[in-house]
Coordinates of C-alpha atoms in Angstrom, one line a residue:
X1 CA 0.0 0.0 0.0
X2 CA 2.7 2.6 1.0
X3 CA 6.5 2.3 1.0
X4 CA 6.0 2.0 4.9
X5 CA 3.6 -1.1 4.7
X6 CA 6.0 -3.1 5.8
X7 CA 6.5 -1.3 9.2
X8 CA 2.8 -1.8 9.9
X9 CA 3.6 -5.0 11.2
X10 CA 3.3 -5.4 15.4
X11 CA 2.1 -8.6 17.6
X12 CA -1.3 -6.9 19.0
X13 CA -2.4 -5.6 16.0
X14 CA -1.3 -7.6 12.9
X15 CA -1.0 -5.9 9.5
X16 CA -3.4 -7.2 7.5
X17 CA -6.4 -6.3 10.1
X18 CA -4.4 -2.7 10.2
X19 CA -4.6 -2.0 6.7
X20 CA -8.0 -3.3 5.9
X21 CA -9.7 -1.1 9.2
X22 CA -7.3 1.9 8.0
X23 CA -8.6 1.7 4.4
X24 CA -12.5 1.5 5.5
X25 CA -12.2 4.3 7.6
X26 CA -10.6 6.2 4.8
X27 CA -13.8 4.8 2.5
X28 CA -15.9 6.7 5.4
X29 CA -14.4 9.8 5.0
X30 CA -14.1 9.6 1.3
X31 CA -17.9 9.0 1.4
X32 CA -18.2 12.0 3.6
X33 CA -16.9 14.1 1.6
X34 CA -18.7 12.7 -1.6
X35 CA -22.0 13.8 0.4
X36 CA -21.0 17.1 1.0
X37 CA -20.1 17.8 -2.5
X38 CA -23.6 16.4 -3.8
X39 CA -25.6 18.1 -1.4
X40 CA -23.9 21.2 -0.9
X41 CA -25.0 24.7 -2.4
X42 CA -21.8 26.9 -3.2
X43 CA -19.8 26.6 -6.3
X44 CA -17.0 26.5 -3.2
X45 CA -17.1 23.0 -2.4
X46 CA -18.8 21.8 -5.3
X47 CA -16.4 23.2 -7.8
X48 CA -13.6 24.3 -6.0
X49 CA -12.6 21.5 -3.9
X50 CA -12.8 23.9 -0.5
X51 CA -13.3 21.3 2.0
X52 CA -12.3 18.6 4.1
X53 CA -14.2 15.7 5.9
X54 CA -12.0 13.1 8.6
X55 CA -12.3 10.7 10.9
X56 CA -10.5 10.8 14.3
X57 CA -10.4 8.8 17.1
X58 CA -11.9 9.3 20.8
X59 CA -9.2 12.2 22.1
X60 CA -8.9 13.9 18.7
X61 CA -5.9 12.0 16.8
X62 CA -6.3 11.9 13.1
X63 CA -7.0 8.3 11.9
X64 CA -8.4 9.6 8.4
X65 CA -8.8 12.0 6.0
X66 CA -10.6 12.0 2.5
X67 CA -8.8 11.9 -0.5
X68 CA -9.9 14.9 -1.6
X69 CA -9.5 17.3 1.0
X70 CA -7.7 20.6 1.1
X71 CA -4.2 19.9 3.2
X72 CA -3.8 22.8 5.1
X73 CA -6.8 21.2 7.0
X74 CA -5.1 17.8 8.2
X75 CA -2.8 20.1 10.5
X76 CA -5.9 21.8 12.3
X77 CA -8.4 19.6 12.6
X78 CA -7.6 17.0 15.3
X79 CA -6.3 21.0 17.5
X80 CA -10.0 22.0 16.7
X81 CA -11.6 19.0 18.2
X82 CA -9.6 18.7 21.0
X83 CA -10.7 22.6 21.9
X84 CA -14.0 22.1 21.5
X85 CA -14.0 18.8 23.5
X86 CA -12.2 20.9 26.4
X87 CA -15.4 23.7 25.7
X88 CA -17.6 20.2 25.7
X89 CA -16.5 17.5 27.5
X90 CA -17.3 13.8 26.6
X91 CA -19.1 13.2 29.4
X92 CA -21.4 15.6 28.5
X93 CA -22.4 14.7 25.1
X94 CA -25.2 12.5 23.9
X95 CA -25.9 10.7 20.3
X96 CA -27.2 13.4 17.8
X97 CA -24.6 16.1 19.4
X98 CA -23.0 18.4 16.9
X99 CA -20.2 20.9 17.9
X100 CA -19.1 24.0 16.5
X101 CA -16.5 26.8 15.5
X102 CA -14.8 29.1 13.0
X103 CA -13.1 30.9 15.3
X104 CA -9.1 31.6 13.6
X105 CA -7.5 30.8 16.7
X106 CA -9.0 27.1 17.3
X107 CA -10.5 25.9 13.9
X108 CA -8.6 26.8 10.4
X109 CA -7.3 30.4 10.2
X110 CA -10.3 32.2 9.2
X111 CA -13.5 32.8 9.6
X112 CA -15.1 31.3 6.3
X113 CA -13.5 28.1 7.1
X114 CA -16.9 26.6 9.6
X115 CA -16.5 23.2 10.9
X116 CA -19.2 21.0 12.4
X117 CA -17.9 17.7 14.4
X118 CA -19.6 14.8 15.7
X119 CA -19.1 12.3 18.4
X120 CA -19.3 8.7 17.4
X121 CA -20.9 6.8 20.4
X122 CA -20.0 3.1 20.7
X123 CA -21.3 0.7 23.7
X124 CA -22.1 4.1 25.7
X125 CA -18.8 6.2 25.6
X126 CA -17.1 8.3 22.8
X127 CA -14.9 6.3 20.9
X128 CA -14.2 8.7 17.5
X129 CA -15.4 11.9 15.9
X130 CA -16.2 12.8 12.5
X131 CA -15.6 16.3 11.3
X132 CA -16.5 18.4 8.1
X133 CA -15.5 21.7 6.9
X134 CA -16.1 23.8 4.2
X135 CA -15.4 27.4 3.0
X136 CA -18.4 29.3 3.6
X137 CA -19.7 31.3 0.9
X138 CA -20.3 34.3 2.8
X139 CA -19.6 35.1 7.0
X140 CA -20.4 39.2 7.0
X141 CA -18.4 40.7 7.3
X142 CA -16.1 43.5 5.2
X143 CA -14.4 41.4 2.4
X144 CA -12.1 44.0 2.5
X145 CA -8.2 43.3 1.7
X146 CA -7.6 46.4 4.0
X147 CA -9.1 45.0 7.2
X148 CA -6.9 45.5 10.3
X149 CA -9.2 43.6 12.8
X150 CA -11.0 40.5 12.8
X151 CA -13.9 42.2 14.1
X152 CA -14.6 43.5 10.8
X153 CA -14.3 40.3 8.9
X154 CA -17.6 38.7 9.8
X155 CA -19.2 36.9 12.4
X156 CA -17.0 34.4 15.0
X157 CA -18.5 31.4 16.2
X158 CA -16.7 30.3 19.6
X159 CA -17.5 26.6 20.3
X160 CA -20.7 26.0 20.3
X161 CA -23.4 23.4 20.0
X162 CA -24.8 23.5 17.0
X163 CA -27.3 20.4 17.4
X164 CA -28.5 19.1 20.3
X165 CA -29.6 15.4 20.3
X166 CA -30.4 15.2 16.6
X167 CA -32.5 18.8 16.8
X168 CA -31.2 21.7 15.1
X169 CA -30.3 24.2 17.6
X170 CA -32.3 26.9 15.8
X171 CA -31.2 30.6 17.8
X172 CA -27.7 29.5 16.4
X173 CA -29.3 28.7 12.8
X174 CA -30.8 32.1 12.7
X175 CA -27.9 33.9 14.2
X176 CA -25.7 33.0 11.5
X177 CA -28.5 33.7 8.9
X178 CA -29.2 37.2 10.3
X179 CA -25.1 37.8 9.6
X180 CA -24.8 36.6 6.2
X181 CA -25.4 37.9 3.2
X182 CA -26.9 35.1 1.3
X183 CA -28.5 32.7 4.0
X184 CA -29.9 30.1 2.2
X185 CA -26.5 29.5 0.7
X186 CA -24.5 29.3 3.9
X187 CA -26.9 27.7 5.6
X188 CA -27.6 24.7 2.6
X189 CA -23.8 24.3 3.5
X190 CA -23.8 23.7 6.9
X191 CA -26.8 21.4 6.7
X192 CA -24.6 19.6 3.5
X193 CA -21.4 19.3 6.8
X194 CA -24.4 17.8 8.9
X195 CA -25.3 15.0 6.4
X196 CA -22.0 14.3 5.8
X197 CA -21.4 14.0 9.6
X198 CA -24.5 11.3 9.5
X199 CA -22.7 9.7 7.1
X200 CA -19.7 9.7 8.6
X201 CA -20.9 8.3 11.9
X202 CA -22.9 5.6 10.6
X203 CA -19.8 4.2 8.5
X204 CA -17.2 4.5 11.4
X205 CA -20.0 2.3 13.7
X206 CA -19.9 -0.3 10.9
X207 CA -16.1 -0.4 11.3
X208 CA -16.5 -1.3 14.6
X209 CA -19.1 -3.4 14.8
X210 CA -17.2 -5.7 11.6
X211 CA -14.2 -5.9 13.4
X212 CA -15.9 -6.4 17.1
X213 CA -13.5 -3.7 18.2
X214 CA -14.6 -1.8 21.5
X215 CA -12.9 1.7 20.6
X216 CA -10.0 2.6 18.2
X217 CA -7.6 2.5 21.0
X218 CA -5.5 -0.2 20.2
X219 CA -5.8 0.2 16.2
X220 CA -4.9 4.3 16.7
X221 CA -1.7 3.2 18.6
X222 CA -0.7 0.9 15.9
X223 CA -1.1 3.0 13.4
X224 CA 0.2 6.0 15.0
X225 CA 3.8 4.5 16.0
X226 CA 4.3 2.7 12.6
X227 CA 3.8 6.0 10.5
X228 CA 5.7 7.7 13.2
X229 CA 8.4 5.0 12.9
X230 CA 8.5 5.3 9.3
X231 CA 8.2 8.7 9.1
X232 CA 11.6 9.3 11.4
X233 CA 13.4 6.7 9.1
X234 CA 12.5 9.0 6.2
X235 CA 14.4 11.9 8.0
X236 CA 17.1 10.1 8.6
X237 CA 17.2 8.4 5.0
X238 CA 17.0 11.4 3.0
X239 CA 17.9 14.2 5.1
X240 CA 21.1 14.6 6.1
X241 CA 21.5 16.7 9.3
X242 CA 22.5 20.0 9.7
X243 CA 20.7 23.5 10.3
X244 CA 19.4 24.9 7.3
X245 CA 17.5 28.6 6.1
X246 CA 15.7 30.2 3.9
X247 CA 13.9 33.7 3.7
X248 CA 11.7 35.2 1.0
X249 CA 9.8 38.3 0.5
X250 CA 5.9 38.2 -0.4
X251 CA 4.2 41.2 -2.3
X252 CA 2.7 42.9 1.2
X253 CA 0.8 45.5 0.5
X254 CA 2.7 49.3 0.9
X255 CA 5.9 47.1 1.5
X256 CA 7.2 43.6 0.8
X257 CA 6.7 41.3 4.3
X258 CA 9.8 38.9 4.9
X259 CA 9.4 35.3 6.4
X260 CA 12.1 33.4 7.5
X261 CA 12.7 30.0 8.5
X262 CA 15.6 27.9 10.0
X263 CA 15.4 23.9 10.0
X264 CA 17.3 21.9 12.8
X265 CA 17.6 18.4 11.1
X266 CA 18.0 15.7 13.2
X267 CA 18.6 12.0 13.1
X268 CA 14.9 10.8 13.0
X269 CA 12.9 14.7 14.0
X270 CA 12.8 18.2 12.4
X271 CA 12.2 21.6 14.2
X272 CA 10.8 24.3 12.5
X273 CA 11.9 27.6 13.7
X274 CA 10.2 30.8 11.7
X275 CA 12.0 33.4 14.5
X276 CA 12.9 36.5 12.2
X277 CA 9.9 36.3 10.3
X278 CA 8.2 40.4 10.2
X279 CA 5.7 41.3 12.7
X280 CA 2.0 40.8 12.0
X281 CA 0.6 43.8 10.6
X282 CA -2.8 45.6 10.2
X283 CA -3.9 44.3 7.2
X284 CA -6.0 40.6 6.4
X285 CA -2.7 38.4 5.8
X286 CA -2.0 37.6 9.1
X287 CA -1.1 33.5 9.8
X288 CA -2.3 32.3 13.1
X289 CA -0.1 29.6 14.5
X290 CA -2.5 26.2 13.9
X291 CA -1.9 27.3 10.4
X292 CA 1.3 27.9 10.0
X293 CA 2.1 24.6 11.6
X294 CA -0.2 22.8 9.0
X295 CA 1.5 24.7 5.8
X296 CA 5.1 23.9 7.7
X297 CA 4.5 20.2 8.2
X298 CA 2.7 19.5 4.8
X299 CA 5.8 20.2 2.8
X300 CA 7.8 17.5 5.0
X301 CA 4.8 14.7 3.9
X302 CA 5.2 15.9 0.2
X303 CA 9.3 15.0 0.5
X304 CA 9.6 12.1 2.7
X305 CA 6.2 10.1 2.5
X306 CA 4.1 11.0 0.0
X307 CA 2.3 7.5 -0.7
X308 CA 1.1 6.7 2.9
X309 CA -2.5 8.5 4.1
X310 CA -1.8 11.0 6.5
X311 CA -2.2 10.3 10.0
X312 CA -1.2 11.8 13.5
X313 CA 1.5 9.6 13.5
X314 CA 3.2 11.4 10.9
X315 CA 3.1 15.0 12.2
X316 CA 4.7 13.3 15.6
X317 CA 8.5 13.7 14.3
X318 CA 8.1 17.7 13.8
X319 CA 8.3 20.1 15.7
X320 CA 7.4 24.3 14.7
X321 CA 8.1 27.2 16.7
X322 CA 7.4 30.6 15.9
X323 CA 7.1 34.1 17.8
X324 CA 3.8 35.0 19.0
X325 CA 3.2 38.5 17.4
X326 CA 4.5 37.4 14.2
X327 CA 3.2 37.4 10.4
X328 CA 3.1 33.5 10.9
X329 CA 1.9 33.5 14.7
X330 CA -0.4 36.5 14.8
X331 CA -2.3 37.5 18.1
X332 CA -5.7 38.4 18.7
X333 CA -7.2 41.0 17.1
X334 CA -5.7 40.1 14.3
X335 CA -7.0 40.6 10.5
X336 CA -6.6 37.0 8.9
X337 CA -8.8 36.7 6.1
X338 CA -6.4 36.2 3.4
X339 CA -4.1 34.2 5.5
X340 CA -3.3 31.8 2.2
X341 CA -1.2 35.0 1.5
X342 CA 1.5 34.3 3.6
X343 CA 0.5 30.4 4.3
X344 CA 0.6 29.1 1.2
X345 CA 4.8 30.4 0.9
X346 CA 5.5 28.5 3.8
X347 CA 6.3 25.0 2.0
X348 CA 8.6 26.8 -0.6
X349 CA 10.5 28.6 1.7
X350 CA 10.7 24.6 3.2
X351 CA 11.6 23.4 -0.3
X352 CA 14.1 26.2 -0.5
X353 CA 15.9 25.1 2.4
X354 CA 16.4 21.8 2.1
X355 CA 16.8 21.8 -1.4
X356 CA 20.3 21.2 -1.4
X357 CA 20.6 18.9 1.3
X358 CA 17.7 16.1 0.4
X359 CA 18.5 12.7 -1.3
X360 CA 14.9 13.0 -2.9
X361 CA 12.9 15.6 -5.3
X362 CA 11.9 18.8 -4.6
X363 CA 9.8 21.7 -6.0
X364 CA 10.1 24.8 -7.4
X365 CA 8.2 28.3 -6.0
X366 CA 4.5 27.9 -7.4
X367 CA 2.2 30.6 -8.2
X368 CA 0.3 30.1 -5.6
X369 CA -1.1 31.7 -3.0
X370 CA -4.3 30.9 -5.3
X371 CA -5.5 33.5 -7.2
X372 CA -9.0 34.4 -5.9
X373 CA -11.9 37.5 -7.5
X374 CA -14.9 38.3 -5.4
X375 CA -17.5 39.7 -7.5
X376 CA -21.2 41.0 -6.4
X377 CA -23.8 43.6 -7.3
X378 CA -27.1 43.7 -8.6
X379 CA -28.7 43.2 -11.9
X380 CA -32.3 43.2 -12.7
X381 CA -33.3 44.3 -9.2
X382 CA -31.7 41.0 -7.8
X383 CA -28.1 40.9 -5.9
X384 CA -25.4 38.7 -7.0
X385 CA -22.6 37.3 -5.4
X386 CA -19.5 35.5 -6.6
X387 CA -16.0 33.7 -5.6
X388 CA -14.1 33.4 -8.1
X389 CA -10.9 31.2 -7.7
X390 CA -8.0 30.2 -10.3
X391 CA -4.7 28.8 -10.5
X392 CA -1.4 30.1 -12.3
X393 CA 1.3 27.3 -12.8
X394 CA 3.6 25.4 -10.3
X395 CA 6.8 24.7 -9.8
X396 CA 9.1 22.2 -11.7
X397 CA 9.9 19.3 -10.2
X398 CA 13.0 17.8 -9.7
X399 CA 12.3 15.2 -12.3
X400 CA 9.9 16.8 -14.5
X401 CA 8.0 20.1 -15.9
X402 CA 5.7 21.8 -13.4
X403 CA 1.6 21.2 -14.1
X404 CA 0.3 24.3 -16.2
X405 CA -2.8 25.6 -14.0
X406 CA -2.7 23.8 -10.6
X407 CA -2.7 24.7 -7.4
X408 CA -0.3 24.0 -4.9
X409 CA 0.2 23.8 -1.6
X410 CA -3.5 23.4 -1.7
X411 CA -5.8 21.8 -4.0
X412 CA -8.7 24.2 -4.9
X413 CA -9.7 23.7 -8.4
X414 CA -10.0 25.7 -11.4
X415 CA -13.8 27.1 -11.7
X416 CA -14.5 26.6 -15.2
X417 CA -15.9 29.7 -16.6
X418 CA -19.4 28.8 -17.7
X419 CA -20.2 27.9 -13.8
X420 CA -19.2 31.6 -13.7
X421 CA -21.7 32.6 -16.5
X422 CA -24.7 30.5 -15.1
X423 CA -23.9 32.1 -11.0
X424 CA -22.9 36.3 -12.4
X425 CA -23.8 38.3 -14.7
X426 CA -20.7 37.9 -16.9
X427 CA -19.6 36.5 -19.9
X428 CA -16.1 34.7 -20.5
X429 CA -14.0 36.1 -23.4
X430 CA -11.1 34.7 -23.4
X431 CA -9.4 31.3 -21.2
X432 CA -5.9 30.8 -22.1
X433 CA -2.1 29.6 -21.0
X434 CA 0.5 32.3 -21.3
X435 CA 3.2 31.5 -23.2
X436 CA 6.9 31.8 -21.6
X437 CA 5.1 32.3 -18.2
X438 CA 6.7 29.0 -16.5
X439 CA 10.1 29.6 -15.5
X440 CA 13.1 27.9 -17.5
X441 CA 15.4 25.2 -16.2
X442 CA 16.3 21.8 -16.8
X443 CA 12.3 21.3 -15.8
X444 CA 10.0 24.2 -17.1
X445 CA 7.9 25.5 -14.4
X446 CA 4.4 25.3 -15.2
X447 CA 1.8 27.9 -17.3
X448 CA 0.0 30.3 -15.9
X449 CA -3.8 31.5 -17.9
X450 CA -5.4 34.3 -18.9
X451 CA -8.7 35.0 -18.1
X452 CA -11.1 37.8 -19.4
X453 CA -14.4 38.3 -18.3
X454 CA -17.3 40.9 -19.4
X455 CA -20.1 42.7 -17.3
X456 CA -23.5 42.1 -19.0
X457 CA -25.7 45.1 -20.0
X458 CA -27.7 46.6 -16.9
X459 CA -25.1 45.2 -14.6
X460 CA -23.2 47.0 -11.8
X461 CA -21.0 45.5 -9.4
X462 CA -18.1 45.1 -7.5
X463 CA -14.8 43.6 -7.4
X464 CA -12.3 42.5 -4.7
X465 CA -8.9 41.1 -5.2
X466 CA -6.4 39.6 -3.2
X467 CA -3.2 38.6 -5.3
X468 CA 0.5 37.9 -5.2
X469 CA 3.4 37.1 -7.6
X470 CA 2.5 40.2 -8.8
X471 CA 5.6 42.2 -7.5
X472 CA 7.7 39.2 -7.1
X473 CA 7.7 36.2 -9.7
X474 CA 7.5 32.3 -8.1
X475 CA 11.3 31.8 -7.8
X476 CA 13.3 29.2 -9.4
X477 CA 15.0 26.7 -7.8
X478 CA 18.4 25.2 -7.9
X479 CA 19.6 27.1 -11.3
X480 CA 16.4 27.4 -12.2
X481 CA 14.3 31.0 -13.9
X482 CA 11.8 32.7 -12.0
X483 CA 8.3 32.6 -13.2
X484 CA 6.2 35.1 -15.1
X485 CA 4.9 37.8 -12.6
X486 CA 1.1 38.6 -12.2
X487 CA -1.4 40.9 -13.4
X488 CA -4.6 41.9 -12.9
X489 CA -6.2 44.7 -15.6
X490 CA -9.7 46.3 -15.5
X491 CA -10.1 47.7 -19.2
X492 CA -6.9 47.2 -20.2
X493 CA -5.3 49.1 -16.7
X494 CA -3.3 47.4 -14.6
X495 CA -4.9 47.8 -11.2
X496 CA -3.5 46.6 -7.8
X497 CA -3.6 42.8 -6.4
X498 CA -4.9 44.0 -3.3
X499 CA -8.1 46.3 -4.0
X500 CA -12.1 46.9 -4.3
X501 CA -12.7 48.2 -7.6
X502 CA -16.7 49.6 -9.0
X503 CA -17.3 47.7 -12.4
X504 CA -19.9 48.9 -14.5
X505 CA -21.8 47.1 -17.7
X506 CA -19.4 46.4 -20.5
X507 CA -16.3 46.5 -18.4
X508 CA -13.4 43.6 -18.9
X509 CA -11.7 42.2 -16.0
X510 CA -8.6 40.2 -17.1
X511 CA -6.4 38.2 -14.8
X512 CA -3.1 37.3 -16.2
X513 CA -2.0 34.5 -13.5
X514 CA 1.3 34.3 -13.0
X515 CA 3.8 31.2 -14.0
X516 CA 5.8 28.6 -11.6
X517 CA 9.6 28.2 -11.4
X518 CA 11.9 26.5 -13.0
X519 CA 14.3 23.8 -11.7
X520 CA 18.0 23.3 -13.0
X521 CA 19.9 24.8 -15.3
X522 CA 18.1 25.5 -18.7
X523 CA 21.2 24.5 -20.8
X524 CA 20.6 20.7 -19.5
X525 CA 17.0 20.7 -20.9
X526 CA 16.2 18.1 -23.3
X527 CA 16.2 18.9 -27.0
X528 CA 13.0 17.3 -27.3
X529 CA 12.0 18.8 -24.3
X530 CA 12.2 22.2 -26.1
X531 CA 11.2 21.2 -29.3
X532 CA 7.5 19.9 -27.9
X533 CA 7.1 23.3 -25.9
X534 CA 7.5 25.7 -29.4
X535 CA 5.3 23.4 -31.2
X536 CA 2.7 23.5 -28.2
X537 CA 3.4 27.2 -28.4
X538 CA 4.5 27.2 -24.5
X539 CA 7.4 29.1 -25.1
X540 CA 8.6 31.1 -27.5
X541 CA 10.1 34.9 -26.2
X542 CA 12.9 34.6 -24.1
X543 CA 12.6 35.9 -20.9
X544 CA 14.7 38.4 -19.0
X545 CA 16.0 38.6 -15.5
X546 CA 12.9 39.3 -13.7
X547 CA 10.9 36.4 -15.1
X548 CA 9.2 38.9 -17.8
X549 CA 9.1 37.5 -21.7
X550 CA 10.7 40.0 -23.9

């Protein structure tokens, strides 16, 4: 199943029995999440991948995830049930209970990202939990790239109980309605997290019942210290140790914001030390610690063990530190909206480091953060609302060409643009890739697209934008170019990645989404290499210095 397969071997729990629970749990999430998608109501999770649903066992440890959730969740989620099982204790719980939060600080960064989580009773006690979250399509709130508290960002849920015994507990329900702008859509979505949670619970009591097990006790600890064990093997395999750094600059807004990261590689462990990384600062790009540490020990499953499903036991060997105050540890009242703005660096600048000093592959800068347009107004007397996400291209690899228009360190997918036409009152012009926008090296970095839009006739509305790789192009990596820098036009004027703009009928928006690095030194590319990417028209101008085709 996984390079480590044969570690998951032990005299109280033998392998087979491990693997075969392990894989049905992971069935139950998976089919958690396939209910969320069907029944949910925003384009976010149905097109865009925004979501996560898991299965954990009785004090919080990750067992499973679904395969398709969004990473940057797997480090939060079991830190998020274990807060609110201190705000709700076990003992206090009954069948039908439903927690739950969006606050930054205990749940996933920001306030859009609601979870719901259920206990999973079995023989009278709390044995599991199964938890769903999503990317709200609306909280309140400003939408404003020039927040400077999280007051203004919409409405925070602390831990709460959002069912009570299989009844909706309805002053919460109309709370949240009475904050929202469209509440039939937010609310569609958190009843969508509640089937899956149904789902979820019903499948992880099959699991037990099949297997005659009691709890996951014994099975978590099994499965826990193999993935630990192998994951510490992996360190020591491929690693070698030694301190190493890295620092990069991100666009910021008046000013670029530095981050900066020292790793303390050791035989079998990993600390994760961001000290020297700028204050936080009044503005919505703030990174609260639970998710910094989930975009900080992502990276290290990408390079050592990608095949295995996550687990707790592989976040066990790391260890990240950073200074409360910080751009990537940011205190209370903090503006954190667009937290993906600094978050989503964090694996590069992890690449970066280590890219020297790893007996495996690596990747180049990507063009993420993901590129994101909120778009809303009225036409024909009825308001309209819009989140609009898209991908540029990422970084080479060490072994091959970057992907033309994915995301990474996240997953979000592409919206295509007729789910766009059907939701706003726009019409796609053009969808393209930009040629000689993936940085050159031995591996070209991936393509970033075009996109151009057009408001309708009787349309007005507005647009919000939250950008980078705009000032700064996704770096190359080990010899490798930089990619092509951003840009976001409104009629043909270059307009600023961070802003609210007025857009009237007839206006164009075009995003020109920057490219991913390159990897190597171009001069070792393949001649065929080169050859396929003229005659596919992916490169053509050279480009200069600062990752711009001339």
């Amino acid at each position: 199943m996984s390079p480590g397969s044969d570690l998951l071997t032990v005299d109280d729990f033998d392998a087979i029995s491990l693997q075969v629970i392990w894989q049905q749990l992971i069935a139950a999430a998976d089919e958690m999440g396939f209910t969320l998608v069907r029944t949910s109501f925003s384009t976010i999770v149905k097109d865009n991948n925004d979501f996560a649903t898991c299965v954990l066992d009785g004090d919080g440890n990750l067992i499973a995830q679904s395969t398709e959730s969004v990473p940057s969740y797997i480090g939060m989620l079991p830190s998020a049930v274990r807060h609110l099982m201190t705000a709700y204790p076990c003992a206090s719980l009954r069948p039908g209970d439903v927690l739950t939060t969006n606050d930054p600080w205990l749940a996933a960064g920001h306030l859009h990202d609601l979870m719901t989580a259920a206990p999973v009773f079995h023989r009278g006690k709390v044995v599991a939990w199964v938890v769903a979250i999503s990317h709200m399509p609306d909280i309140g709130g400003a939408l404003s790239p020039f927040a400077t508290e999280v007051y203004a960002e919409g409405l925070c849920l602390p831990p709460l109980k959002l069912v009570d015994g299989g009844r909706e507990v309805q002053p919460i329900f109309e709370m949240i309605a009475a904050n929202v702008r469209y509440p039939a859509e937010v609310l569609g979505d958190v009843r969508a997290q509640l089937s899956a949670l149904t789902v979820g619970g019903r499948k992880v009591a099959e699991v037990l019942e099949s297997h005659s097990l009691s709890d996951f006790d014994s099975f978590g600890s099994a499965l826990f210290t193999r993935s630990e064990r192998f994951m510490r093997a992996q360190i020591t395999r491929l690693i070698r140790p030694g301190v190493y750094s890295s620092e990069l600059k991100t666009d910021g807004f008046d000013r670029p914001l530095k981050i900066q990261v020292a790793l303390t590689v050791k035989t079998g462990s990993i600390e994760i030390d961001f000290a020297g990384t700028v204050l936080q600062i009044d503005r919505p790009v703030n990174s609260v610690f639970n998710y910094t540490y989930a975009m900080s020990i992502y990276p290290f499953k990408c390079l050592l063990d990608p095949q295995t499903p996550i687990n707790e036991g592989s976040f066990r060997p790391f260890t990240v530190t950073a200074p409360e105050g910080t751009l990537v540890n940011a205190r209370r009242p903090a503006a954190v909206w667009s937290r993906h703005l600094v978050g989503h660096y964090l694996p590069f600048l992890i690449f970066d480091a280590v890219a020297s000093h790893i007996d495996g592959t690596v990747m180049a800068e990507s063009s993420s953060p993901s590129w994101a347009g909120y778009f809303r107004g009225t036409s024909g007397g009825h308001t309209f609302s819009h989140t609009f996400f898209a991908n540029g291209g990422a970084g080479a690899r060490s072994d091959s060409d970057g992907v033309s228009t994915m995301a990474f360190p996240s997953n979000t997918s592409n919206v295509p643009v007729e789910i766009l036409e059907n939701t706003v009152p726009m019409r796609g012009l053009r969808r393209a890739l930009i040629s000689d926008s993936g940085g050159v090296g031995r591996y070209r970095g991936g393509l970033g697209q075009e996109i151009a839009l057009q408001m309708l006739a009787g349309v007005e509305g507005r647009l919000t934008i939250r950008n980078e790789h705009v000032r700064f192009p996704s770096r190359g990596l080990l010899g490798g170019g930089p990619g092509r820098r951003g840009r976001n036009l409104i009629n043909g004027n270059e307009v600023a990645p961070k802003g609210e703009y007025s857009l009237a009928a007839g206006d164009i928006v075009s995003f020109e989404l920057p490219g991913g690095g390159g990897i190597g030194d171009t001069n070792q590319r393949a001649r065929a290499a080169v050859a396929l990417d003229r005659k596919a028209g992916y490169v053509g101008a050279v480009p200069d210095s600062s990752g711009a085709a001339s």
